[in-house]
Each structure stands twice: as structure tokens, then as C-alpha cells.
Short mmCIF file of C-alpha atoms in Angstrom, two decimals:
data_model
loop_
_atom_site.label_atom_id
_atom_site.label_comp_id
_atom_site.label_asym_id
_atom_site.label_seq_id
_atom_site.Cartn_x
_atom_site.Cartn_y
_atom_site.Cartn_z
CA MET A 1 234.21 35.91 53.71
CA ASN A 2 232.89 32.73 55.07
CA ASN A 3 234.74 31.66 58.33
CA LYS A 4 233.64 28.05 58.11
CA ILE A 5 236.05 27.30 55.24
CA PRO A 6 239.33 28.40 57.10
CA ARG A 7 238.08 26.68 60.21
CA ALA A 8 237.44 23.38 58.37
CA ALA A 9 240.90 23.63 56.68
CA SER A 10 242.52 24.29 60.01
CA GLN A 11 240.74 21.37 61.60
CA SER A 12 241.63 19.17 58.68
CA TRP A 13 245.25 20.21 59.03
CA GLU A 14 245.26 19.51 62.73
CA GLU A 15 243.67 15.98 62.06
CA LEU A 16 246.31 15.17 59.44
CA SER A 17 249.12 16.07 61.78
CA GLY A 18 247.85 13.98 64.56
CA THR A 19 249.14 10.59 65.72
CA GLN A 20 248.11 7.34 64.17
CA GLU A 21 245.74 6.65 67.01
CA GLU A 22 244.16 10.03 66.68
CA LEU A 23 243.68 9.53 63.00
CA ILE A 24 242.10 6.20 63.54
CA ALA A 25 239.79 7.65 66.19
CA TYR A 26 238.87 10.55 63.94
CA GLU A 27 238.02 8.19 61.07
CA ALA A 28 235.99 6.03 63.32
CA ARG A 29 234.02 9.14 64.59
CA LEU A 30 233.53 10.28 60.99
CA LYS A 31 232.31 6.98 59.87
CA ARG A 32 229.86 6.81 62.77
CA VAL A 33 228.52 10.27 61.98
CA LEU A 34 228.23 9.46 58.28
CA ASP A 35 226.39 6.22 59.14
CA GLU A 36 224.02 8.02 61.34
CA GLU A 37 223.22 10.58 58.86
CA ALA A 38 222.65 7.85 56.13
CA ALA A 39 220.36 6.18 58.57
CA VAL A 40 218.32 9.30 59.01
CA ARG A 41 218.11 9.89 55.29
CA GLU A 42 216.99 6.21 54.83
CA ALA A 43 214.27 6.62 57.41
CA GLU A 44 213.10 9.81 55.84
CA LEU A 45 212.92 8.14 52.45
CA ARG A 46 210.98 5.21 53.98
CA VAL A 47 208.45 7.65 55.49
CA GLN A 48 208.01 9.47 52.21
CA GLU A 49 207.48 6.23 50.37
CA ALA A 50 204.88 5.04 52.87
CA ARG A 51 203.02 8.32 52.68
CA GLU A 52 202.97 8.12 48.85
CA LYS A 53 201.77 4.57 48.92
CA ALA A 54 198.98 5.31 51.37
CA LEU A 55 197.98 8.24 49.25
CA GLN A 56 197.89 6.11 46.17
CA GLU A 57 195.94 3.41 47.90
CA GLY A 58 193.48 6.10 49.21
CA ARG A 59 192.93 7.43 45.62
CA GLU A 60 192.25 3.93 44.34
CA LYS A 61 189.84 3.19 47.11
CA GLY A 62 188.02 6.45 46.50
CA LYS A 63 187.75 5.68 42.77
CA GLU A 64 186.19 2.27 43.62
CA GLU A 65 183.82 3.78 46.09
CA GLY A 66 182.75 6.27 43.49
CA LYS A 67 182.13 3.56 40.96
CA GLU A 68 180.06 1.58 43.47
CA GLU A 69 177.99 4.66 44.31
CA ILE A 70 177.22 5.19 40.58
CA THR A 71 176.34 1.51 40.31
CA ARG A 72 173.85 1.90 43.14
CA ARG A 73 172.30 4.90 41.44
CA LEU A 74 172.03 3.10 38.08
CA LEU A 75 170.63 0.10 39.74
CA ASN A 76 167.99 2.23 41.45
CA MET A 77 167.19 3.51 37.90
CA LYS A 78 166.54 -0.14 36.84
CA MET A 79 169.34 -0.25 34.39
CA ASP A 80 170.60 -3.73 33.50
CA VAL A 81 173.78 -5.22 34.98
CA SER A 82 175.78 -5.63 31.80
CA THR A 83 175.32 -1.94 30.89
CA ILE A 84 176.35 -0.80 34.35
CA ALA A 85 179.40 -2.98 34.32
CA GLU A 86 180.40 -1.46 30.95
CA ILE A 87 179.79 2.08 32.11
CA THR A 88 181.51 1.79 35.48
CA ARG A 89 184.17 -0.70 34.32
CA LEU A 90 183.40 -2.79 37.36
CA PRO A 91 183.32 -6.53 36.92
CA LYS A 92 179.80 -7.83 36.29
CA GLU A 93 180.14 -10.05 39.36
CA ARG A 94 180.74 -6.91 41.54
CA VAL A 95 177.68 -5.22 40.07
CA ILE A 96 175.62 -8.29 40.92
CA GLU A 97 177.08 -8.28 44.46
CA ILE A 98 176.10 -4.58 44.86
CA GLN A 99 172.61 -5.38 43.57
CA GLU A 100 172.29 -8.24 46.12
CA GLU A 101 173.43 -6.02 48.95
CA MET A 102 170.77 -3.44 48.01
CA ASN A 103 168.11 -6.10 48.00
CA ARG A 104 168.85 -7.24 51.52
#
């Protein structure tokens, strides 16, 4: 048998049989504890959301870098800008920028 249940029931009974001041103090402590627990959960959620956002941003950056690397290779093969833009799905302007960077 779980000893926590009778202990909790006993504590609850003692709290209910206390004075008005004790009951108010108990409720204030309980509220403070619950508020602290909620703040910890909120902080954990914020950290998790930040990690997920950073991970997604990293994936997107990696995709763009991959597209740009393919663009450089295709430009080295003398492929035309419009075809490269269609293949990589990069804007034509970005392909031209990469081409200009390579010619510097």
C-alpha cells in the first residue's frame, strides 16, 4: 500500500481543522508553490520552443547553402542562369549575385 495517500489525507484533514489564519497561510503557501511550478514549466516550454526554432532555422540555412553550392557547380559548368534558377529554385537575382561573387 502506498503510504503517501494516507499521509496526504492526514495532512489535508489537519489543514482543514486549523484556524482561519492557518488556512489562509496554507492557501498562500500553496498558491506560491503552484505559481513557482507554473513558472518552471513555462520556462521549460520557452527553452523547448527556442531550440525547435533554432533547429528549423538551421535546417533552412543548410538548404540554402546547399542550393548555393549546387549553383556554383552549375555555373562552373557554364550552365545558363535561368536554367540554374529553375533547377535550384533560387531567385534568378541570387544566381546572378553568386556568379558575380565567383568572378571577383
